[in-house]
Amino acid sequence: DSDERPTLFFGEMVFPWMADGDFAEVSGFGMNALAQSLAAKDDWGPLFDADAMRRALADGGPCKAAAAVYYDDMYVDFDACMRVARRGGPLEKCKVWITNDYQHSGLRDNGAEIFSKLLGMAKGNVGTPS
């Protein structure tokens, strides 16, 4: 997709119509009003601060980062992840492990192994496989 037709995520979204009783988890006391208020809100700030991310990950900066990007993740657009992590992007210093060994539930499925690999990548003890 292009910036003119962005990928719209909705796999883990809660829509106002869900609070009308179809979904018990979100149809309790006050949830309908909350859902409608959130849906009407149109002044959301940016999702992230690109400059702050660059500063935090800059050479000599306070943070190191590594990320698992699941190529066929049904909830997170691969190309959007790669735009943020590409050279010149806000996460260009983030070490990226591109994999299909796991899906969106990777941390739940094998969290200890994934966390260990990512921590090692961030510290420089484990090579970046992708």
mmCIF file of C-alpha atoms in Angstrom:
data_model
loop_
_atom_site.group_PDB
_atom_site.id
_atom_site.type_symbol
_atom_site.label_atom_id
_atom_site.label_comp_id
_atom_site.label_asym_id
_atom_site.label_seq_id
_atom_site.Cartn_x
_atom_site.Cartn_y
_atom_site.Cartn_z
ATOM 1 C CA ASP A 1 0.000 0.000 0.000
ATOM 2 C CA SER A 2 1.005 3.587 -0.481
ATOM 3 C CA ASP A 3 0.690 6.538 1.856
ATOM 4 C CA GLU A 4 -2.426 7.457 -0.145
ATOM 5 C CA ARG A 5 -3.992 4.067 0.693
ATOM 6 C CA PRO A 6 -2.464 3.040 4.041
ATOM 7 C CA THR A 7 -2.811 -0.416 5.518
ATOM 8 C CA LEU A 8 -5.602 -0.261 8.070
ATOM 9 C CA PHE A 9 -5.136 -2.561 11.058
ATOM 10 C CA PHE A 10 -8.178 -3.993 12.743
ATOM 11 C CA GLY A 11 -7.267 -7.497 13.916
ATOM 12 C CA GLU A 12 -6.994 -6.428 17.544
ATOM 13 C CA MET A 13 -9.322 -3.444 17.456
ATOM 14 C CA VAL A 14 -12.495 -2.895 19.399
ATOM 15 C CA PHE A 15 -15.232 -1.243 17.382
ATOM 16 C CA PRO A 16 -18.183 0.661 18.893
ATOM 17 C CA TRP A 17 -20.726 -1.845 17.572
ATOM 18 C CA MET A 18 -19.044 -4.546 19.676
ATOM 19 C CA ALA A 19 -20.284 -2.802 22.832
ATOM 20 C CA ASP A 20 -23.891 -3.240 21.724
ATOM 21 C CA GLY A 21 -23.996 -6.666 23.364
ATOM 22 C CA ASP A 22 -22.393 -9.016 20.842
ATOM 23 C CA PHE A 23 -19.150 -9.192 22.807
ATOM 24 C CA ALA A 24 -19.664 -9.691 26.550
ATOM 25 C CA GLU A 25 -16.146 -8.488 27.401
ATOM 26 C CA VAL A 26 -16.842 -4.994 26.097
ATOM 27 C CA SER A 27 -20.562 -4.649 26.647
ATOM 28 C CA GLY A 28 -20.558 -4.077 30.407
ATOM 29 C CA PHE A 29 -21.511 -1.005 32.408
ATOM 30 C CA GLY A 30 -20.389 2.181 30.662
ATOM 31 C CA MET A 31 -18.556 0.359 27.889
ATOM 32 C CA ASN A 32 -20.937 1.486 25.152
ATOM 33 C CA ALA A 33 -20.409 5.147 26.050
ATOM 34 C CA LEU A 34 -16.660 4.611 26.265
ATOM 35 C CA ALA A 35 -16.564 2.832 22.894
ATOM 36 C CA GLN A 36 -18.566 5.609 21.248
ATOM 37 C CA SER A 37 -16.335 8.315 22.781
ATOM 38 C CA LEU A 38 -13.151 6.623 21.629
ATOM 39 C CA ALA A 39 -14.560 6.089 18.138
ATOM 40 C CA ALA A 40 -15.511 9.779 17.888
ATOM 41 C CA LYS A 41 -12.082 11.011 19.015
ATOM 42 C CA ASP A 42 -10.205 12.476 16.058
ATOM 43 C CA ASP A 43 -7.320 14.341 17.687
ATOM 44 C CA TRP A 44 -5.021 11.402 18.404
ATOM 45 C CA GLY A 45 -1.364 12.332 18.633
ATOM 46 C CA PRO A 46 1.387 10.587 16.694
ATOM 47 C CA LEU A 47 1.862 6.888 17.375
ATOM 48 C CA PHE A 48 5.552 7.421 18.145
ATOM 49 C CA ASP A 49 8.128 10.198 18.334
ATOM 50 C CA ALA A 50 10.620 9.390 15.574
ATOM 51 C CA ASP A 51 13.226 11.913 16.787
ATOM 52 C CA ALA A 52 13.118 10.564 20.348
ATOM 53 C CA MET A 53 13.575 7.034 19.012
ATOM 54 C CA ARG A 54 16.594 8.112 16.941
ATOM 55 C CA ARG A 55 18.171 9.884 19.930
ATOM 56 C CA ALA A 56 17.628 6.914 22.244
ATOM 57 C CA LEU A 57 19.219 4.480 19.784
ATOM 58 C CA ALA A 58 22.025 6.733 18.530
ATOM 59 C CA ASP A 59 25.609 5.554 18.976
ATOM 60 C CA GLY A 60 26.455 6.261 22.597
ATOM 61 C CA GLY A 61 22.750 6.770 23.352
ATOM 62 C CA PRO A 62 21.012 5.264 26.377
ATOM 63 C CA CYS A 63 19.322 2.329 24.606
ATOM 64 C CA LYS A 64 19.983 -0.704 22.477
ATOM 65 C CA ALA A 65 17.151 -2.435 20.623
ATOM 66 C CA ALA A 66 16.294 -5.604 18.754
ATOM 67 C CA ALA A 67 12.991 -6.697 17.258
ATOM 68 C CA ALA A 68 11.427 -9.810 15.837
ATOM 69 C CA VAL A 69 9.463 -9.068 12.680
ATOM 70 C CA TYR A 70 7.236 -11.900 11.553
ATOM 71 C CA TYR A 71 7.090 -11.876 7.767
ATOM 72 C CA ASP A 72 3.520 -13.158 7.512
ATOM 73 C CA ASP A 73 2.118 -11.606 10.715
ATOM 74 C CA MET A 74 -1.614 -11.245 10.214
ATOM 75 C CA TYR A 75 -1.856 -8.240 12.557
ATOM 76 C CA VAL A 76 1.287 -6.221 11.829
ATOM 77 C CA ASP A 77 2.125 -5.102 8.303
ATOM 78 C CA PHE A 78 5.633 -6.279 7.363
ATOM 79 C CA ASP A 79 6.303 -3.359 5.017
ATOM 80 C CA ALA A 80 5.288 -0.834 7.682
ATOM 81 C CA CYS A 81 7.784 -2.428 10.090
ATOM 82 C CA MET A 82 10.524 -2.309 7.497
ATOM 83 C CA ARG A 83 9.871 1.384 6.735
ATOM 84 C CA VAL A 84 10.416 2.245 10.397
ATOM 85 C CA ALA A 85 13.558 0.082 10.647
ATOM 86 C CA ARG A 86 15.120 0.970 7.293
ATOM 87 C CA ARG A 87 18.235 3.066 6.883
ATOM 88 C CA GLY A 88 17.295 6.626 7.757
ATOM 89 C CA GLY A 89 14.183 5.466 9.626
ATOM 90 C CA PRO A 90 13.601 6.116 13.318
ATOM 91 C CA LEU A 91 14.639 2.564 14.220
ATOM 92 C CA GLU A 92 17.573 2.174 11.837
ATOM 93 C CA LYS A 93 19.828 1.241 14.792
ATOM 94 C CA CYS A 94 17.438 -1.497 15.903
ATOM 95 C CA LYS A 95 18.697 -4.978 15.073
ATOM 96 C CA VAL A 96 15.938 -6.801 13.228
ATOM 97 C CA TRP A 97 15.295 -10.521 13.155
ATOM 98 C CA ILE A 98 12.981 -11.262 10.232
ATOM 99 C CA THR A 99 11.422 -14.667 10.688
ATOM 100 C CA ASN A 100 8.485 -16.892 9.976
ATOM 101 C CA ASP A 101 9.485 -19.326 12.716
ATOM 102 C CA TYR A 102 6.735 -17.744 14.792
ATOM 103 C CA GLN A 103 3.649 -15.672 14.183
ATOM 104 C CA HIS A 104 2.049 -12.821 16.107
ATOM 105 C CA SER A 105 1.836 -15.042 19.199
ATOM 106 C CA GLY A 106 5.576 -15.754 19.232
ATOM 107 C CA LEU A 107 6.221 -14.456 22.750
ATOM 108 C CA ARG A 108 3.373 -16.543 24.096
ATOM 109 C CA ASP A 109 4.452 -19.612 22.098
ATOM 110 C CA ASN A 110 8.173 -19.515 22.906
ATOM 111 C CA GLY A 111 8.829 -16.314 24.810
ATOM 112 C CA ALA A 112 11.969 -17.377 26.667
ATOM 113 C CA GLU A 113 13.812 -18.354 23.486
ATOM 114 C CA ILE A 114 12.692 -15.287 21.536
ATOM 115 C CA PHE A 115 13.477 -12.896 24.398
ATOM 116 C CA SER A 116 16.900 -14.483 24.886
ATOM 117 C CA LYS A 117 17.707 -14.118 21.188
ATOM 118 C CA LEU A 118 16.531 -10.496 21.052
ATOM 119 C CA LEU A 119 18.369 -9.545 24.245
ATOM 120 C CA GLY A 120 21.536 -11.136 22.868
ATOM 121 C CA MET A 121 21.117 -9.272 19.585
ATOM 122 C CA ALA A 122 20.594 -5.957 21.392
ATOM 123 C CA LYS A 123 23.692 -6.512 23.569
ATOM 124 C CA GLY A 124 25.760 -7.680 20.590
ATOM 125 C CA ASN A 125 26.273 -11.211 21.969
ATOM 126 C CA VAL A 126 24.122 -12.890 19.312
ATOM 127 C CA GLY A 127 24.527 -12.226 15.597
ATOM 128 C CA THR A 128 21.655 -10.680 13.696
ATOM 129 C CA PRO A 129 20.312 -13.429 11.442
ATOM 130 C CA SER A 130 18.567 -11.165 8.927
#
